[in-house]
């Protein structure tokens, strides 16, 4: 078929027109694409650039180094040591099962451990390290390192963990850390992001908890570039955080160690305070426990005995415990009376062995009575009736007010957990808390530290220090923070007549050093080291029965407060032996031993003890020499 | 038979034909492919493997293929058009039974040395066959219903087969290219109006079918359309590709972040960065200027093809060139629209730039036909 020239030309022309049209449409579309490109790349560039940066940059926290804790002489009480764990990266391991088997035989993994590790490996991204074993020994780390060629993808990683080298000595002072729990996070209003880091440790009790802010430090950050699957490609920027502050406590670790050892076998508490600055030199509660056990989570095998022990090792008896102060409170009753001018220090009261008050008979501990007694005699022989009489004259309000001035019934602000404020009862207090009117018998009971009266050993030690110095000694536990001395509070004079205080000290001196004093057997005979004090026996039950005939839980608490040297007080102490029987027999000897230890800054010479005691003390000293605290510190810390 | 009407003697013969190739077009193609090599080198983190080197080899092979095809007289190709179309249909049916499944679609036949994608070939053979058809059909019959129905059938058969794979992107390209050729051949306006109306109807039908037993698209295809319409609805799921692609493009700015400095592509935020989304890498690293440059290269290729077609007095040659140019245009227009968030993600590579052997060889073959038409044009 032959076509005409005209027809061909016409169809060609039409083709040309349509081609031009279609080409035009195409170019128009390309123009649209260009406009779109301009919109995205020029108009919106800033926004998209930002989005791209957000995409690729990930901010990671660097956990800060926790502040270390030292005693007043620089001995380490809490330190950080490297802790090792073994991790595996799936994509580097190749045959996971194979490698795991070799690893398990090398570092003794249980079948459960390997199983859960393999499960974890298969679940997480192939490039993420998965922890196979935690807190492994240095031996395991070196075994893994040496065998590295046979263990592709396996590597030891180093972290940091808290260790308490002084073990049980400082459980009730330094406390302990532990993994951050949900409870910890809930308790905080705005939890620091660093707390969310896996394995991060937070202070749980005592100084570790109360000074958490200082000790924790602030987290550093590093900006890392990540790809779409979250794999870290490189580090872009690193801003170091701030390590936690180094804390120096006022405690003398050597003295603390001695006291803790001296209290072995007792359920007891001892506080020794420096009379110059109020520094707490020893804060011992026995029995104690090893805080290292708690760090990685304690096993019930270790925990159950601590919970069920009737001596309550988990309780810090020096500040958490509130006990009837017994006769150690008598100084407060007396001070209230003589400061009020109701009775002169030398005026006498007749003790027939009891006092009738409101139709009730209140006995003196000595049923036959002490006869005519003045302040010194009554304190020395611990006559009760003298204080009944004084209390009835001066009234409970003044007694409570006086004891508050001496630091009883007041919560001392210490970096310890659950600090008890004790109780100095008043009429209002009873009405509000018991809904009952104050009766005169309550005053009589309170006058000898019984009834509602409660005090912690810490408060009794503060009271004694204030009596000894006439100053408002305030206890201090943290000596320096990062080398900066913390303020000493309480240099103000107690606004009391110096003569009255002197008379009180003299009476306390008589308690220990007078042949008829209740603590005479626990006197110190070294010159310039003489101790003054007061025994106390606080009743747990009401009936008077011989202590040896009742079970331990019902025996009286034994107490002693004292200071030394008498003429130039350096240290004050309070000793409490729970259900220990009499203060003179159970508490005073401990007080003498620990005070001598403090005064001589170490083991005292036998000459400081009365001749009759030296044989026994010699044996005791040998026994207590260098008693190591109970501390199960993991082996790897030695290698650090 | 129109070539007999021209003086064949003026057509160059032998290897002298090489001198008469459309050299500007060759240079443009090389420039585009070169851009591709550069980007493939970059997305590999600065390495010739795994993508840049094979791509270079394929392009070299493609160039040879183009010249070889270009040296063969155009009338030979016209005579083969019917056969080529037939073979394509056979292969399309073949993949239904012997095809390998990849990315949720049956697309290729593994011949051992090459993975043959019949749908790629069909784009060219369809254009060839339609051009031959309109060359054979007297111009006055072009708009008669019977003679319109026939090319429609020619288009619909391969389209349906491709849709069955299912490969929605290629199916749409086939329809568009076929329709475009019919338009160029001079079919009456009214038909196109009808088809567009029908198309709208089809779209409605497709959406209506969702969730019913006679659902016309697979679920993943619906999801792609959903995320296209609202990419922010699922930024980490199906909308991820579009969002990340736009971020990459946008963060490029005027001049880009520098060669091999594109964080989006280097850190794998971009999907398929060496194939469908390679343009985003270019735009991220070379910015608006780089993107526009590539677009201009593409535009020039279209312009040179259209000029070559309009100057060619042979109807088959003109239609073939325009059809191939249209195909080429559809390729990059759909791809760019996709990465710029203007079209749904349909899996269309960027021609000559994206990594992929089959697509490149088919394209070079097509440009071989363009060269053949150019060399053997009646003078």
XYZ file of N, CA, C and O in Angstrom, chain B residues 67-158:
368
model
N 25.679 0.586 20.893
C 26.289 0.827 19.582
C 25.938 -0.306 18.625
O 25.556 -0.087 17.468
N 26.025 -1.533 19.154
C 25.711 -2.687 18.321
C 24.282 -2.608 17.799
O 24.031 -2.799 16.599
N 23.359 -2.313 18.707
C 21.956 -2.208 18.301
C 21.790 -1.041 17.334
O 21.044 -1.112 16.359
N 22.526 0.041 17.604
C 22.418 1.232 16.774
C 22.905 1.006 15.353
O 22.437 1.677 14.425
N 23.820 0.080 15.180
C 24.367 -0.162 13.839
C 23.427 -1.017 12.983
O 23.542 -1.035 11.767
N 22.521 -1.704 13.671
C 21.568 -2.534 12.922
C 20.495 -1.629 12.329
O 19.959 -0.781 13.033
N 20.173 -1.783 11.028
C 19.179 -0.905 10.396
C 17.842 -0.940 11.133
O 17.407 -1.984 11.600
N 17.224 0.208 11.199
C 16.006 0.361 11.988
C 14.886 -0.502 11.446
O 14.047 -0.996 12.211
N 14.864 -0.718 10.108
C 13.772 -1.537 9.562
C 13.844 -2.990 10.008
O 12.849 -3.654 10.102
N 15.075 -3.452 10.309
C 15.211 -4.779 10.876
C 14.483 -4.856 12.212
O 13.762 -5.794 12.515
N 14.703 -3.843 13.022
C 14.068 -3.806 14.350
C 12.562 -3.725 14.240
O 11.832 -4.331 14.986
N 12.112 -2.945 13.207
C 10.666 -2.825 13.052
C 10.066 -4.179 12.700
O 9.032 -4.572 13.216
N 10.742 -4.902 11.855
C 10.234 -6.212 11.470
C 10.231 -7.176 12.652
O 9.441 -8.106 12.700
N 11.150 -6.946 13.601
C 11.240 -7.839 14.758
C 10.261 -7.462 15.867
O 10.101 -8.193 16.845
N 9.605 -6.280 15.728
C 8.790 -5.745 16.818
C 7.743 -6.743 17.298
O 7.586 -6.989 18.496
N 7.039 -7.340 16.346
C 5.985 -8.284 16.707
C 6.536 -9.470 17.457
O 5.998 -9.888 18.488
N 7.649 -10.003 16.954
C 8.287 -11.163 17.590
C 8.697 -10.801 19.017
O 8.448 -11.551 19.977
N 9.333 -9.620 19.161
C 9.818 -9.191 20.475
C 8.661 -9.088 21.464
O 8.742 -9.544 22.605
N 7.567 -8.503 20.965
C 6.400 -8.358 21.828
C 5.894 -9.728 22.262
O 5.621 -9.972 23.448
N 5.802 -10.631 21.298
C 5.329 -11.993 21.587
C 6.202 -12.680 22.625
O 5.694 -13.267 23.578
N 7.511 -12.566 22.434
C 8.435 -13.203 23.378
C 8.231 -12.626 24.778
O 8.222 -13.358 25.778
N 8.053 -11.308 24.830
C 7.852 -10.663 26.130
C 6.639 -11.233 26.842
O 6.676 -11.532 28.040
N 5.551 -11.360 26.092
C 4.331 -11.892 26.691
C 4.583 -13.305 27.209
O 4.184 -13.665 28.332
N 5.283 -14.108 26.377
C 5.590 -15.486 26.776
C 6.392 -15.488 28.086
O 6.114 -16.264 28.997
N 7.383 -14.608 28.150
C 8.223 -14.561 29.353
C 7.408 -14.119 30.562
O 7.585 -14.624 31.667
N 6.508 -13.157 30.331
C 5.676 -12.689 31.436
C 4.820 -13.826 31.975
O 4.639 -13.970 33.184
N 4.317 -14.639 31.055
C 3.557 -15.809 31.498
C 4.500 -16.790 32.184
O 4.164 -17.394 33.200
N 5.718 -16.877 31.619
C 6.724 -17.781 32.181
C 7.045 -17.469 33.633
O 7.117 -18.374 34.465
N 7.224 -16.191 33.973
C 7.582 -15.866 35.371
C 6.489 -16.278 36.334
O 6.746 -16.518 37.508
N 5.270 -16.321 35.816
C 4.176 -16.747 36.687
C 4.439 -18.143 37.221
O 4.098 -18.473 38.343
N 5.079 -18.963 36.376
C 5.275 -20.366 36.756
C 6.675 -20.650 37.265
O 6.868 -21.442 38.167
N 7.659 -19.999 36.666
C 9.045 -20.350 37.018
C 9.776 -19.225 37.734
O 10.943 -19.340 38.049
N 9.058 -18.131 37.980
C 9.749 -16.951 38.506
C 10.171 -17.105 39.958
O 9.581 -17.858 40.721
N 11.210 -16.394 40.285
C 11.679 -16.364 41.666
C 10.920 -15.270 42.411
O 10.591 -14.231 41.843
N 10.658 -15.532 43.696
C 9.920 -14.552 44.483
C 10.912 -13.677 45.247
O 11.806 -14.172 45.920
N 10.765 -12.383 45.085
C 11.629 -11.471 45.840
C 10.827 -10.255 46.215
O 10.048 -9.751 45.421
N 10.984 -9.788 47.443
C 10.282 -8.620 47.947
C 8.767 -8.772 47.809
O 8.054 -7.821 47.558
N 8.267 -9.958 47.959
C 6.828 -10.175 47.939
C 6.227 -10.158 46.557
O 5.033 -10.056 46.386
N 7.062 -10.254 45.521
C 6.531 -10.220 44.162
C 7.329 -11.179 43.278
O 8.527 -11.325 43.440
N 6.646 -11.789 42.344
C 7.354 -12.660 41.392
C 7.846 -11.792 40.257
O 7.052 -11.202 39.525
N 9.134 -11.692 40.094
C 9.583 -10.703 39.123
C 10.622 -11.210 38.130
O 10.758 -10.670 37.064
N 11.380 -12.167 38.508
C 12.455 -12.498 37.582
C 12.579 -13.993 37.325
O 12.108 -14.811 38.101
N 13.236 -14.275 36.225
C 13.601 -15.659 35.936
C 15.109 -15.722 36.005
O 15.800 -14.910 35.387
N 15.610 -16.662 36.796
C 17.057 -16.775 36.934
C 17.599 -17.663 35.826
O 17.341 -18.860 35.790
N 18.303 -17.039 34.882
C 18.843 -17.812 33.763
C 20.257 -18.285 34.056
O 20.949 -18.771 33.183
N 20.707 -18.084 35.278
C 22.060 -18.495 35.628
C 23.017 -17.348 35.504
O 23.551 -16.881 36.497
N 23.228 -16.807 34.307
C 24.167 -15.701 34.150
C 23.488 -14.360 34.367
O 24.137 -13.363 34.658
N 22.200 -14.306 34.228
C 21.512 -13.032 34.435
C 20.118 -13.302 34.965
O 19.495 -14.321 34.653
N 19.699 -12.387 35.811
C 18.327 -12.488 36.292
C 17.468 -11.667 35.357
O 17.555 -10.431 35.346
N 16.657 -12.336 34.604
C 15.881 -11.672 33.574
C 14.583 -11.159 34.180
O 13.837 -11.908 34.803
N 14.353 -9.866 34.008
C 13.089 -9.313 34.461
C 12.237 -9.023 33.235
O 12.403 -7.981 32.604
N 11.333 -9.899 32.880
C 10.530 -9.717 31.660
C 9.767 -8.394 31.672
O 9.570 -7.790 30.615
N 9.385 -7.929 32.866
C 8.608 -6.682 32.910
C 9.437 -5.501 32.424
O 8.909 -4.566 31.829
N 10.761 -5.549 32.680
C 11.652 -4.489 32.192
C 11.654 -4.479 30.663
O 11.503 -3.438 30.023
N 11.849 -5.676 30.109
C 11.908 -5.804 28.643
C 10.618 -5.364 27.986
O 10.613 -4.740 26.926
N 9.519 -5.713 28.670
C 8.213 -5.421 28.090
C 8.016 -3.934 27.843
O 7.374 -3.543 26.871
N 8.593 -3.098 28.701
C 8.454 -1.653 28.515
C 8.927 -1.248 27.117
O 8.332 -0.376 26.477
N 10.014 -1.874 26.658
C 10.571 -1.529 25.345
C 9.794 -2.213 24.223
O 9.399 -1.581 23.235
N 9.554 -3.509 24.402
C 8.905 -4.248 23.314
C 7.495 -3.737 23.072
O 7.025 -3.706 21.932
N 6.821 -3.288 24.129
C 5.468 -2.734 23.954
C 5.514 -1.485 23.089
O 4.725 -1.324 22.154
N 6.490 -0.627 23.413
C 6.640 0.611 22.638
C 6.983 0.290 21.186
O 6.429 0.872 20.241
N 7.900 -0.685 21.022
C 8.282 -1.091 19.661
C 7.069 -1.574 18.877
O 6.833 -1.158 17.736
N 6.298 -2.444 19.516
C 5.189 -3.053 18.814
C 4.126 -2.014 18.474
O 3.587 -1.997 17.360
N 3.846 -1.095 19.413
C 2.850 -0.062 19.152
C 3.328 0.877 18.039
O 2.546 1.279 17.174
N 4.634 1.203 18.051
C 5.179 2.080 17.005
C 5.025 1.409 15.646
O 4.623 2.045 14.655
N 5.347 0.107 15.620
C 5.224 -0.632 14.365
C 3.767 -0.670 13.919
O 3.459 -0.515 12.725
N 2.877 -0.856 14.907
C 1.449 -0.902 14.590
C 0.982 0.389 13.953
O 0.311 0.387 12.923
N 1.347 1.530 14.555
C 0.887 2.813 14.028
C 1.614 3.190 12.734
O 1.118 3.998 11.974
N 2.772 2.615 12.534
C 3.476 2.838 11.273
C 2.730 2.113 10.153
O 2.584 2.612 9.037
N 2.211 0.925 10.533
C 1.496 0.116 9.542
C 0.106 0.658 9.286
O -0.390 0.668 8.179
N -0.556 1.194 10.318
C -1.934 1.644 10.216
C -2.012 2.962 9.458
O -1.304 3.904 9.796
N -2.851 3.038 8.412
C -3.020 4.324 7.723
C -3.516 5.385 8.699
O -4.353 5.094 9.567
N -2.996 6.587 8.570
C -3.242 7.654 9.547
C -4.723 7.921 9.736
O -5.171 8.224 10.846
N -5.516 7.802 8.654
C -6.927 8.162 8.793
C -7.714 7.156 9.611
O -8.785 7.446 10.108
N -7.183 5.938 9.733
C -7.901 4.935 10.514
C -7.580 5.024 12.012
O -8.201 4.333 12.824
N -6.619 5.839 12.329
C -6.070 5.851 13.682
C -7.129 5.948 14.771
O -7.069 5.281 15.791
N -8.131 6.783 14.529
C -9.095 7.040 15.597
C -10.358 6.206 15.494
O -11.303 6.411 16.252
N -10.365 5.278 14.585
C -11.573 4.462 14.487
C -11.599 3.452 15.637
O -10.561 2.866 15.988
N -12.799 3.249 16.190
C -12.888 2.433 17.419
C -12.187 1.091 17.333
O -11.445 0.726 18.246
N -12.387 0.351 16.253
C -11.777 -0.972 16.140
C -10.270 -0.876 16.214
O -9.618 -1.662 16.888
N -9.724 0.159 15.513
C -8.264 0.330 15.472
C -7.719 0.967 16.741
O -6.515 1.062 16.934
N -8.617 1.428 17.585
C -8.195 1.909 18.909
C -8.219 0.753 19.902
O -7.373 0.628 20.781
N -9.205 -0.105 19.703
C -9.370 -1.243 20.590
C -8.164 -2.177 20.526
O -7.677 -2.683 21.547
N -7.654 -2.358 19.333
C -6.532 -3.274 19.128
C -5.292 -2.871 19.949
O -4.780 -3.680 20.730
N -4.807 -1.625 19.795
C -3.647 -1.232 20.626
C -3.959 -1.276 22.115
O -3.077 -1.571 22.926
N -5.207 -0.991 22.476
C -5.572 -1.083 23.890
C -5.327 -2.493 24.409
O -4.767 -2.704 25.486
N -5.730 -3.458 23.571
C -5.539 -4.859 23.930
C -4.045 -5.168 24.062
O -3.603 -5.847 24.981
N -3.290 -4.609 23.089
C -1.841 -4.815 23.100
C -1.222 -4.302 24.412
O -0.289 -4.888 24.953
N -1.799 -3.205 24.892
C -1.268 -2.639 26.147
C -1.746 -3.439 27.352
O -0.981 -3.748 28.265
N -3.026 -3.796 27.348
C -3.639 -4.373 28.541
C -3.098 -5.765 28.860
O -2.897 -6.106 30.043
N -2.812 -6.567 27.821
C -2.340 -7.935 28.081
C -1.070 -7.938 28.949
O -1.076 -8.536 30.037
N 0.013 -7.261 28.542
C 1.212 -7.280 29.414
C 0.973 -6.567 30.752
O 1.492 -6.998 31.782
